[in-house]
XYZ file of C-alpha atoms in Angstrom:
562
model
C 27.336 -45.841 110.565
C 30.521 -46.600 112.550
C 29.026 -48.338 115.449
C 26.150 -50.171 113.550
C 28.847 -51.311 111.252
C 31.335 -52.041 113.542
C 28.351 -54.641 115.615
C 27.422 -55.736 112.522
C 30.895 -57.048 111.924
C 31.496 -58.108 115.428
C 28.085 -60.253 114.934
C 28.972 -61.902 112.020
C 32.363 -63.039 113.517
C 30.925 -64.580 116.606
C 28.326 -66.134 113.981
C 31.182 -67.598 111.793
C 32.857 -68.904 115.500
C 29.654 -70.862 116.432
C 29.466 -72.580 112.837
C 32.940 -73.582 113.084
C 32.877 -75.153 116.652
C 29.201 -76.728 115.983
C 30.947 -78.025 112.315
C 33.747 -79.324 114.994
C 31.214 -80.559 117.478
C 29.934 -82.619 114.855
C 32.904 -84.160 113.460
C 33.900 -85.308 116.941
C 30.286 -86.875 117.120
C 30.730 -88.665 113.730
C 34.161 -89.657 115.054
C 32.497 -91.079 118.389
C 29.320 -92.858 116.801
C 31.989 -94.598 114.299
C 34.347 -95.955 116.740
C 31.208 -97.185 118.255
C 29.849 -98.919 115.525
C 33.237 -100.392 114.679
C 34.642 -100.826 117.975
C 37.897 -103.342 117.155
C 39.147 -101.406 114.278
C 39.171 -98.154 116.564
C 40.966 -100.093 118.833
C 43.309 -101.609 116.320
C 44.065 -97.652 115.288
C 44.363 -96.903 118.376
C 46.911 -99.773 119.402
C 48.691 -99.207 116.024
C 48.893 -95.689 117.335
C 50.383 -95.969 120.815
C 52.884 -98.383 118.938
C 54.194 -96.172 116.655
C 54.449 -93.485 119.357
C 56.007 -95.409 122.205
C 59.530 -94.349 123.338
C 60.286 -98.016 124.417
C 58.876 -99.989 121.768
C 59.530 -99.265 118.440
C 58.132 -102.324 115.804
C 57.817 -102.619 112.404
C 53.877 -102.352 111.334
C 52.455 -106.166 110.742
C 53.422 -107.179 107.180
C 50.465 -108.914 107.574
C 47.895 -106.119 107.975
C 49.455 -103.812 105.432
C 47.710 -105.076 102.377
C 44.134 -104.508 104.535
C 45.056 -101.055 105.865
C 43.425 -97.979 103.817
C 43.365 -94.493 105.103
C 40.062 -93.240 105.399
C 40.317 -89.016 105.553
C 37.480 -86.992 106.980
C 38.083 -83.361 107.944
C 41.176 -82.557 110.490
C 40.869 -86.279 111.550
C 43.145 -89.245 109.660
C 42.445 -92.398 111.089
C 43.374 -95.822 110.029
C 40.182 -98.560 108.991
C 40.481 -101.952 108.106
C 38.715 -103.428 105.087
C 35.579 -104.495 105.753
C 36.423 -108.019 103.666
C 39.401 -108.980 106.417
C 39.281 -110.398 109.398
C 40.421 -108.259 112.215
C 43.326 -109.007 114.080
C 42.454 -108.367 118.235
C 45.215 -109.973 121.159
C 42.233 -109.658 123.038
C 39.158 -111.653 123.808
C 36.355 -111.011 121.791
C 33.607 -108.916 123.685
C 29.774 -110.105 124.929
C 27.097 -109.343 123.009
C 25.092 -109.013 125.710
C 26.191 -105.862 127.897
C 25.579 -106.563 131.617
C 24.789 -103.162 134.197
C 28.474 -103.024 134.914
C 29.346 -102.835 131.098
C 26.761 -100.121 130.499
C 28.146 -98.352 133.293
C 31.401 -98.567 131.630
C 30.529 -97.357 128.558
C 28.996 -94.431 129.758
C 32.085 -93.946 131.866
C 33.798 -93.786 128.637
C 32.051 -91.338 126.579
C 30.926 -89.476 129.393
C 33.720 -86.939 128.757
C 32.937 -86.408 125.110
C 29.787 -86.093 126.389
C 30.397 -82.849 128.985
C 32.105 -81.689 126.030
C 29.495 -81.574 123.745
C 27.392 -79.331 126.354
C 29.695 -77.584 127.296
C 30.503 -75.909 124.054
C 27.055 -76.056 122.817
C 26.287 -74.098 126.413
C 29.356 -71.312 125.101
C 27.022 -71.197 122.049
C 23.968 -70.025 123.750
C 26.789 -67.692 125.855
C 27.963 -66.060 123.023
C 24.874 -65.666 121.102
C 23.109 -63.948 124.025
C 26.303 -61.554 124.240
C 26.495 -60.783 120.690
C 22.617 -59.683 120.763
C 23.499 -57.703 123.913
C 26.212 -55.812 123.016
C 24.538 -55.188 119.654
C 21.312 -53.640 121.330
C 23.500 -51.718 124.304
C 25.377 -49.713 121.726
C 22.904 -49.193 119.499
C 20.759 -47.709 122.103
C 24.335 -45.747 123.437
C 23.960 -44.397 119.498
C 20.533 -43.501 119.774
C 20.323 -41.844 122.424
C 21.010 -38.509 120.899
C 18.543 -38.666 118.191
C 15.464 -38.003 117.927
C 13.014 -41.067 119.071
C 9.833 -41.996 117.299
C 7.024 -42.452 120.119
C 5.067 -45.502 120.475
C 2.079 -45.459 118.049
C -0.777 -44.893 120.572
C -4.299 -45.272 119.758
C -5.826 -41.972 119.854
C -9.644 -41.066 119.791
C -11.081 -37.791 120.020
C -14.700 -37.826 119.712
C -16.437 -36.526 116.637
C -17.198 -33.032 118.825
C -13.542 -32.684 119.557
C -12.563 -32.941 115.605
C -15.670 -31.682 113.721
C -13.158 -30.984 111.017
C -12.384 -34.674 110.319
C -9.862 -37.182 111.670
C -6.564 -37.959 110.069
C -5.035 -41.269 109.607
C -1.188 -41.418 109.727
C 0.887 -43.991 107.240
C 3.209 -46.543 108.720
C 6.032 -45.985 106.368
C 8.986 -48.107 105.927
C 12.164 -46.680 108.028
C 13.632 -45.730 105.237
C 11.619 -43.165 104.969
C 12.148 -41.356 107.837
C 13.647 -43.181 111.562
C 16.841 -44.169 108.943
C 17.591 -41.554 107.925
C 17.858 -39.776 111.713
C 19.730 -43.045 112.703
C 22.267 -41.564 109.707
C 22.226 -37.888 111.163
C 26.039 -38.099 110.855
C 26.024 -38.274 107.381
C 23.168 -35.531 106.513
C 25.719 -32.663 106.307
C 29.085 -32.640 104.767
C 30.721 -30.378 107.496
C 29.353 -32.060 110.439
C 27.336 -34.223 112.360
C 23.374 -33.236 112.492
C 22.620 -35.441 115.521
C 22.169 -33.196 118.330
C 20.370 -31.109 115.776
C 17.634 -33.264 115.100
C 17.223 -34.556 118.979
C 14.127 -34.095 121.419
C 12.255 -35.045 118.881
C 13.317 -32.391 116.073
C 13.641 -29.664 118.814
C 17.474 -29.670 119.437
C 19.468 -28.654 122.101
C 18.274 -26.694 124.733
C 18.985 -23.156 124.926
C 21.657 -22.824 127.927
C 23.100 -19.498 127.136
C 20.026 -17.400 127.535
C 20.036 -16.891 131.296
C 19.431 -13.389 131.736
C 17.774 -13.080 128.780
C 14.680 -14.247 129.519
C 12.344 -15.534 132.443
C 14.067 -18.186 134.238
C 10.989 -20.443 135.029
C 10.463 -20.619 131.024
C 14.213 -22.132 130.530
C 13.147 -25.146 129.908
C 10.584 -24.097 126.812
C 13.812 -22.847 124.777
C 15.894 -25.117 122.133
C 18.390 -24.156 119.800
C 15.605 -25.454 117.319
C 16.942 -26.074 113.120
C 14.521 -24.131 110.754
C 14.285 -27.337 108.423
C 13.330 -29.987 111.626
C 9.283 -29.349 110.741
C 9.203 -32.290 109.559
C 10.345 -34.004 112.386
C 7.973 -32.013 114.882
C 4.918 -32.473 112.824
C 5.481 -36.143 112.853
C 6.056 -36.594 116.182
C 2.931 -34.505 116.920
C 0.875 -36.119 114.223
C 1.447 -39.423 115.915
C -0.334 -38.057 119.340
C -2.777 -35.863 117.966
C -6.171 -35.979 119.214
C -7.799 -35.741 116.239
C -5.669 -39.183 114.826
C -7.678 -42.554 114.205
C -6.377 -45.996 113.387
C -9.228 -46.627 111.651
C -8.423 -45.733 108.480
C -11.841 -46.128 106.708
C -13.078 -43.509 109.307
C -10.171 -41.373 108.385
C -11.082 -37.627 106.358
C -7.326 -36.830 105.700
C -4.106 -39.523 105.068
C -0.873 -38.373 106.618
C 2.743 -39.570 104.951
C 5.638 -38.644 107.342
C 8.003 -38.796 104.754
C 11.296 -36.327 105.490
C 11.782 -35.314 102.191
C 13.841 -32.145 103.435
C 15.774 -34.308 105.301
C 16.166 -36.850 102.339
C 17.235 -34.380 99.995
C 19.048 -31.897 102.290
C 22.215 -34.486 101.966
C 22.727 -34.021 98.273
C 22.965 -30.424 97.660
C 26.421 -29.786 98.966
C 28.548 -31.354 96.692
C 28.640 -32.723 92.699
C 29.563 -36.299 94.220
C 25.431 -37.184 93.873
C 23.535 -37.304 90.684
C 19.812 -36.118 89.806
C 18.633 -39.770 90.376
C 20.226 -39.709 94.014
C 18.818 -36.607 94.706
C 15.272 -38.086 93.849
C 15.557 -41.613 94.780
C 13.834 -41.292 98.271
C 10.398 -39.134 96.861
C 10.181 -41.734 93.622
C 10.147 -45.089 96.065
C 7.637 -42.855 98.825
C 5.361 -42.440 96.073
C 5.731 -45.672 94.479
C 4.961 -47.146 97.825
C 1.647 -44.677 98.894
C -0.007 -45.542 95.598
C 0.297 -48.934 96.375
C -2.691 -48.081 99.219
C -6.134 -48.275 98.872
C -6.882 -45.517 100.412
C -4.600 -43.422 97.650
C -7.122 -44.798 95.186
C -9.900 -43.580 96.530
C -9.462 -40.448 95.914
C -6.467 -40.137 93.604
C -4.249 -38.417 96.462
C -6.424 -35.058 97.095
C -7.181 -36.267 100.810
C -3.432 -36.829 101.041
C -1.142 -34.388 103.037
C 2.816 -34.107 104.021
C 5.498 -32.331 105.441
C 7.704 -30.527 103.235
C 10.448 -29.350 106.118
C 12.262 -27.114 102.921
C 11.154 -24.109 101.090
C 9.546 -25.318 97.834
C 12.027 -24.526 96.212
C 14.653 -26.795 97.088
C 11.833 -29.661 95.434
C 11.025 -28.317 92.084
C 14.320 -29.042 89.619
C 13.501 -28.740 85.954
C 16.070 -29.548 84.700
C 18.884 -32.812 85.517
C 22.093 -30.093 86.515
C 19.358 -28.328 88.673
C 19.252 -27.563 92.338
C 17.470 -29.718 94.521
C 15.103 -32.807 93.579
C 12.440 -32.629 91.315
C 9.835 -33.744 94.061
C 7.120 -31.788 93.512
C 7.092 -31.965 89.698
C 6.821 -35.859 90.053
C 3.201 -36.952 88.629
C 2.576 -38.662 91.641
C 2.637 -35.763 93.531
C 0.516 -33.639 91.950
C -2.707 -33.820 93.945
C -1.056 -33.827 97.325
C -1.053 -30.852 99.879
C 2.188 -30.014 100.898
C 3.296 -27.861 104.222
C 6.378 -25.936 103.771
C 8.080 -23.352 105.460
C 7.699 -21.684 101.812
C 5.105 -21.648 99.388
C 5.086 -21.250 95.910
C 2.542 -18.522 95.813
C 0.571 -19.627 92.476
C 0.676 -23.716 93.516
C -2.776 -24.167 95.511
C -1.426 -27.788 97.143
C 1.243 -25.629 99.012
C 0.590 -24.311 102.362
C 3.290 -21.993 103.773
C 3.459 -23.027 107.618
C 5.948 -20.835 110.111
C 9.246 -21.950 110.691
C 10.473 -23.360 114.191
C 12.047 -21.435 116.109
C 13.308 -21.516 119.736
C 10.696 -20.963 121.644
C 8.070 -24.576 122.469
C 6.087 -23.560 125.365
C 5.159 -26.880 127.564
C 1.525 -25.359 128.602
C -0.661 -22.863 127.801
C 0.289 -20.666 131.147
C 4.490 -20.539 129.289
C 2.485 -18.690 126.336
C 0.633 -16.074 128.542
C 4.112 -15.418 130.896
C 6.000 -15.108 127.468
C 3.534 -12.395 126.089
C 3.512 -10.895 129.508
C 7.222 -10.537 129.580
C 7.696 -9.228 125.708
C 4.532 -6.674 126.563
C 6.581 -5.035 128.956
C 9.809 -5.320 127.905
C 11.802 -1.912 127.425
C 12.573 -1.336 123.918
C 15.482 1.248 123.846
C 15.748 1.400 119.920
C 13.572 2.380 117.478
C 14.209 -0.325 114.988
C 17.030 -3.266 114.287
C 18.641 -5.412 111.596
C 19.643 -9.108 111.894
C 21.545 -10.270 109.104
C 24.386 -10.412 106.604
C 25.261 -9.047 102.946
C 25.286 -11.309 99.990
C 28.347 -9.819 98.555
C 27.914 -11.543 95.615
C 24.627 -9.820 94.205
C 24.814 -6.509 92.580
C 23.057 -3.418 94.369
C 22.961 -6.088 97.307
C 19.613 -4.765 99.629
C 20.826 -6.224 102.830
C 24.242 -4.147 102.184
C 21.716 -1.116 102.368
C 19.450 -2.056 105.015
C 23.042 -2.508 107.045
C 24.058 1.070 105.799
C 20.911 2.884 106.496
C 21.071 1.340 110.078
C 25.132 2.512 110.665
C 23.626 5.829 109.528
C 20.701 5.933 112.017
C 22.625 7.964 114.606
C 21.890 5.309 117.402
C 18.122 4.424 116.326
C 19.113 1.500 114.655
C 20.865 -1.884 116.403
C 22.720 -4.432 114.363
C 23.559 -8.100 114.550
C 25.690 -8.747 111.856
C 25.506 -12.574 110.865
C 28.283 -12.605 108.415
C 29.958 -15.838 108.523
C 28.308 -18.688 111.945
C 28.266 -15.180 113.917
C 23.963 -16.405 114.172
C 23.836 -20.040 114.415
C 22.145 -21.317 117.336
C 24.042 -21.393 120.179
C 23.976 -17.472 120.390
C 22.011 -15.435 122.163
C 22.177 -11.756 120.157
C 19.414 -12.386 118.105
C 16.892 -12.416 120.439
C 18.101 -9.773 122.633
C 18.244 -7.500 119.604
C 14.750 -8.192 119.046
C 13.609 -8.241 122.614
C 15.292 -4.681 122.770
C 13.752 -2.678 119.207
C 10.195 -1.581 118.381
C 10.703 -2.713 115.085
C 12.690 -5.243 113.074
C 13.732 -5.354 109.365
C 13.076 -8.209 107.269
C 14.243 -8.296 104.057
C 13.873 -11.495 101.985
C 15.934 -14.114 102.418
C 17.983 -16.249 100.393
C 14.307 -16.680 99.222
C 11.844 -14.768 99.523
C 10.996 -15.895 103.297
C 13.798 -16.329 106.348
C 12.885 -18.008 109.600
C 13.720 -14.288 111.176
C 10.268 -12.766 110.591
C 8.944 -15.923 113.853
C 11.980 -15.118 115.626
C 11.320 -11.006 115.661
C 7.090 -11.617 115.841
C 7.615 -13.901 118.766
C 9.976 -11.396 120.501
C 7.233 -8.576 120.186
C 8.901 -6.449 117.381
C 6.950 -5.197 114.595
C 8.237 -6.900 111.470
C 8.808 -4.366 108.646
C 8.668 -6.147 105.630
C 9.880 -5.381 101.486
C 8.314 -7.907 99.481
C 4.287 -9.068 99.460
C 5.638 -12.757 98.957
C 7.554 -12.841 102.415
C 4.673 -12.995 104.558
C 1.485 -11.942 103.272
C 1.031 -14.166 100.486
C 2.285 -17.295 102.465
C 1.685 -17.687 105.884
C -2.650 -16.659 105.472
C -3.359 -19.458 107.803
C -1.093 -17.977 110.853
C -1.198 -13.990 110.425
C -3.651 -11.524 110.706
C -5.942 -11.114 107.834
C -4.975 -7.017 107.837
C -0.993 -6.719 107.323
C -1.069 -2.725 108.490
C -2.502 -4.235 111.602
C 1.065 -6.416 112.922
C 3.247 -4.787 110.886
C 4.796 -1.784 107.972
C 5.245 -2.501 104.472
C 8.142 -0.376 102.397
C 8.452 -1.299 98.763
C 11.904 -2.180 98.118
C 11.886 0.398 95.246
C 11.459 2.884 97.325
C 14.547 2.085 99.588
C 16.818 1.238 96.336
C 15.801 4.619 95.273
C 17.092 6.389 98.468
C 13.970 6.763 101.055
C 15.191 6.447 104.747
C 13.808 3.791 106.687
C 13.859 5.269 110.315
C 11.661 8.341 108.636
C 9.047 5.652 108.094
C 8.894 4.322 111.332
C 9.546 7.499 113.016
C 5.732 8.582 112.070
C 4.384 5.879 114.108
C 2.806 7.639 117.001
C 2.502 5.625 120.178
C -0.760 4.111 120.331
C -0.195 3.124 116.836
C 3.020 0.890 117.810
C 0.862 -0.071 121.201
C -2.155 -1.300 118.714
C 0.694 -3.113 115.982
C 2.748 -4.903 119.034
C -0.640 -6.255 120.860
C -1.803 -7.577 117.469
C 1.908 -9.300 117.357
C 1.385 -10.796 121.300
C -1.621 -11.814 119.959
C -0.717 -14.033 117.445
C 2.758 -15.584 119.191
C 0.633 -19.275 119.896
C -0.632 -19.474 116.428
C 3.193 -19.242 115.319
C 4.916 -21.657 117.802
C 5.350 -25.313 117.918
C 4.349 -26.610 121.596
C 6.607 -29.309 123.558
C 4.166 -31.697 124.307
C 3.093 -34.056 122.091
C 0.155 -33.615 122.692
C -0.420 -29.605 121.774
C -1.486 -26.734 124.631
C -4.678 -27.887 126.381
C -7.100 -24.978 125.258
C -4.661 -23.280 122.828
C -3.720 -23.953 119.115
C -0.360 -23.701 118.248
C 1.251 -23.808 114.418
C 0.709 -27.311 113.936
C -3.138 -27.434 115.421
C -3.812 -24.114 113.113
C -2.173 -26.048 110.089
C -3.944 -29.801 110.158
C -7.044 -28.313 111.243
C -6.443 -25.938 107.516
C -5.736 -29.069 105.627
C -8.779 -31.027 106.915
C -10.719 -27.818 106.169
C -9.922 -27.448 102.932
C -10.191 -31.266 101.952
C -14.414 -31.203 103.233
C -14.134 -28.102 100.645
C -13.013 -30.181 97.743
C -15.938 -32.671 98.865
C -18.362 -30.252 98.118
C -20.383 -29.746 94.831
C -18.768 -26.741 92.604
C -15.583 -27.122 94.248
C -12.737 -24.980 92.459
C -9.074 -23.668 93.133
């Protein structure tokens, strides 16, 4: 807000400047077209004037003009009028009526100065005006370059054989909604700046620190990518997807690219923001949609949106509660919502994968990146990314990380306690690049953006709970969970049975079979680069909006339920 602010102000100063010289330009003009209309008394002022200021004369005023004299005042200027009932007083002759070539010349002559004058400041007007708008735009666009740039709305077609599922018609919501709040990415977070976060479009920064690590000619598919910038992405791609239509009678599905995630994300940090704050942004987005025809048409259940949160963080009941209360708002009711977690019972949420690093540019970065994590040597049978929640009592992480330290070398461990695994670091992925398996325990839900980032290295996830995978990301995994990966009921750890025994069973061509399954699947769990998708190849975001038109020409038909 510093710099917008700051041009703001500098705006409204040179503003103020140009009111006050026009306001002067004008009293001069007044002044001028006076002394022209009254001629003799000007010059009786002026006379009186040079009198009372000459060194070598120094008379008394007339006695006889002093009962005729008033003092007219007009801003900054006093000047001295006689009555219009007296006579006026000249030395001089008085002056033709008739004004000859050479007296026209004169008077030109005259006010010619006053004239230049009047341009000339007028001129500094149009000067400063096209300075202020300058310097306004250049830093603006100095600001902006860092976040994350809405493309220009093009008009896409794809014929009905390219989108037998339906077309989808995007909403031009107000700013507010979402480009503000990225032009405010300094104030999302109260212990820093989100900026570079959110740029290339909701990809971030790209990965520089993983030379070595993997395949140089697919450097430039890696970003230190946020897990909550999906709604960012989806927009961006929803704006050049093939399958989009500006005609929105034609349309089969309504897209709002409203960031609620973002919206929200900036008043869970501290108690200085109340429930209403914390909701604001969702009540005004729906207030707005309904206003739409095309909401009434079907009462929102053609409607679809970007959640880039787990559900969670959307579904307060109560005022002191965490998060906003979104999703509980009547107005949402009947719209499907992607989130990078479900609420397994809710049928309007669809659990999509959360970003991670990896955003191939064309189908031939996928087949070189399953290629390299195929053959990669895996010198450990199984690893742990992660930290202990200290807090919780009989903490499973803090035995996950003791069963590894136990493993007698089968077990590798990143331990994220503290920023030890914020982007920017490249031990996460070499840890999964490196073990035949990989640990995922819930997170501080019941998902964590680890089970992409270990799936798309080529590890086997090993998973605890049905609700972080299998009942939330249907869309994106295989149908047959002992296919990709190994399921251990938590109970069973908490009660003592040893983790590397499990995986230890796995013979060979059982891992083989589980790890092709896992190569298999990478595109359906990656965001692309382009805009535009992966000619030939569906990525996350194809595999999602294709789901949602899907399951909207289900609702259409007769006997629908869910």
């Amino acid at each position: 807000m510093g710099v917008i602010s700051s041009n703001c102000e500098l705006e409204a100063f040179i503003f103020n400047l140009i009111k006050l010289k026009v306001s002067y330009v004008i009293i001069l003009w007044a002044e001028a077209d006076k002394r022209k209309r009254h001629p003799i008394s000007s010059q009786a002022s002026t006379n009186n004037s040079q009198l009372s200021h000459s060194p070598s004369l120094s008379l008394p005023r007339p006695a006889a003009l002093k009962p005729h004299l008033t003092r007219r005042k007009t801003p900054k200027f006093t000047t001295l009028m006689l009555s219009p009932s007296d006579k006026p007083i000249s030395p001089r002759k008085p002056q033709k009526t008739v004004l000859d070539r050479k007296n026209s010349f004169n008077s030109l002559k005259h006010h010619l100065p006053r004239t230049w004058l009047i341009f000339i400041v007028f001129f500094l007007q149009i000067l400063l005006l096209i300075f202020a708008r300058n310097f306004h735009i250049s830093t603006v666009a100095t600001r902006r370059q860092h976040l994350p740039q809405s493309p220009a709305i093009a008009a896409v077609h794809g014929d009905n054989s390219e989108c037998p599922s339906g077309k989808v018609f995007v909403y031009d919501l107000p700013p507010y909604f979402n480009a503000e709040l990225l032009e405010n990415c300094h104030e999302l977070n109260p212990w820093g700046s989100r900026c570079d976060t959110y740029s290339n479009d909701g990809l971030g920064r790209r990965a520089t620190k993983l030379a070595g690590v993997i395949p140089e000619s697919l450097a430039g598919a890696w970003f230190w990518t946020d897990q909550f910038a999906s709604e960012i992405i989806y927009h961006h791609r929803m704006l050049n997807y093939r399958c989009r239509t500006l005609d929105a009678e034609s349309a089969t599905a309504y897209y709002i690219p409203f960031y609620a995630g973002i919206a929200v994300g900036k008043y869970l940090w501290t108690n200085n923001y109340t429930a209403a704050d914390r909701d604001r942004h969702c009540n005004m987005m729906i207030k707005w949609v309904h206003d739409q025809p095309y909401w009434k048409k079907s009462d929102g259940w053609d409607h679809f949106i970007t959640m880039g949160r787990i559900t969670w963080d959307f579904r307060r009941s109560k005022e002191e509660g965490w998060g906003s209360r979104c999703i509980y708002l009547p107005g949402m009711r009947n719209i499907t919502r992607l989130l990078i977690e479900r609420n397994s019972w809710d049928y309007f949420d669809v659990g999509v994968p959360y970003p991670t690093g990896f955003h191939p540019t064309s189908p031939s970065d996928v087949t070189t990146w399953q290629d390299f994590v195929r053959t990669r040597a895996r010198t450990t049978l199984f690893c742990f990314a992660g930290a202990t929640r200290g807090l919780i009592k009989n903490d499973f992480r803090g035995l996950l990380l003791n069963q590894c330290y136990n493993s007698s070398g089968s077990c590798r461990v990143v331990d994220c306690g503290g920023s030890k695994c914020s982007n920017g670091t490249s031990l996460i992925l070499e840890s999964f690049l490196g073990s035949g398996f990989c640990l995922q325990p819930r997170g501080d839900s019941f998902t964590r953006r680890s089970i992409f980032d270990c799936m798309i290295a080529g590890s086997i996830p090993v998973f605890f709970w049905n609700r972080t995978a299998y009942s939330q990301y249907e869309w994106f995994l295989p149908g047959r969970p002992e296919s990709y990966s190994v399921f251990i009921d938590k109970k069973e750890v908490l009660n003592g049975k040893s983790i590397k025994g499990v995986l230890e069973k796995f013979n060979k061509d059982e891992v083989r079979k589980m790890r092709e399954k896992v190569i298999e699947y990478i595109p359906r769990i990656v965001y692309a680069k382009p805009h535009e998708g992966l000619e030939g190849m569906k990525d996350a975001f194809d595999v999602a909006v294709e789901g949602v038109l899907n399951r909207i020409k289900d609702q259409e038909q007769e006997g629908f339920k869910w």
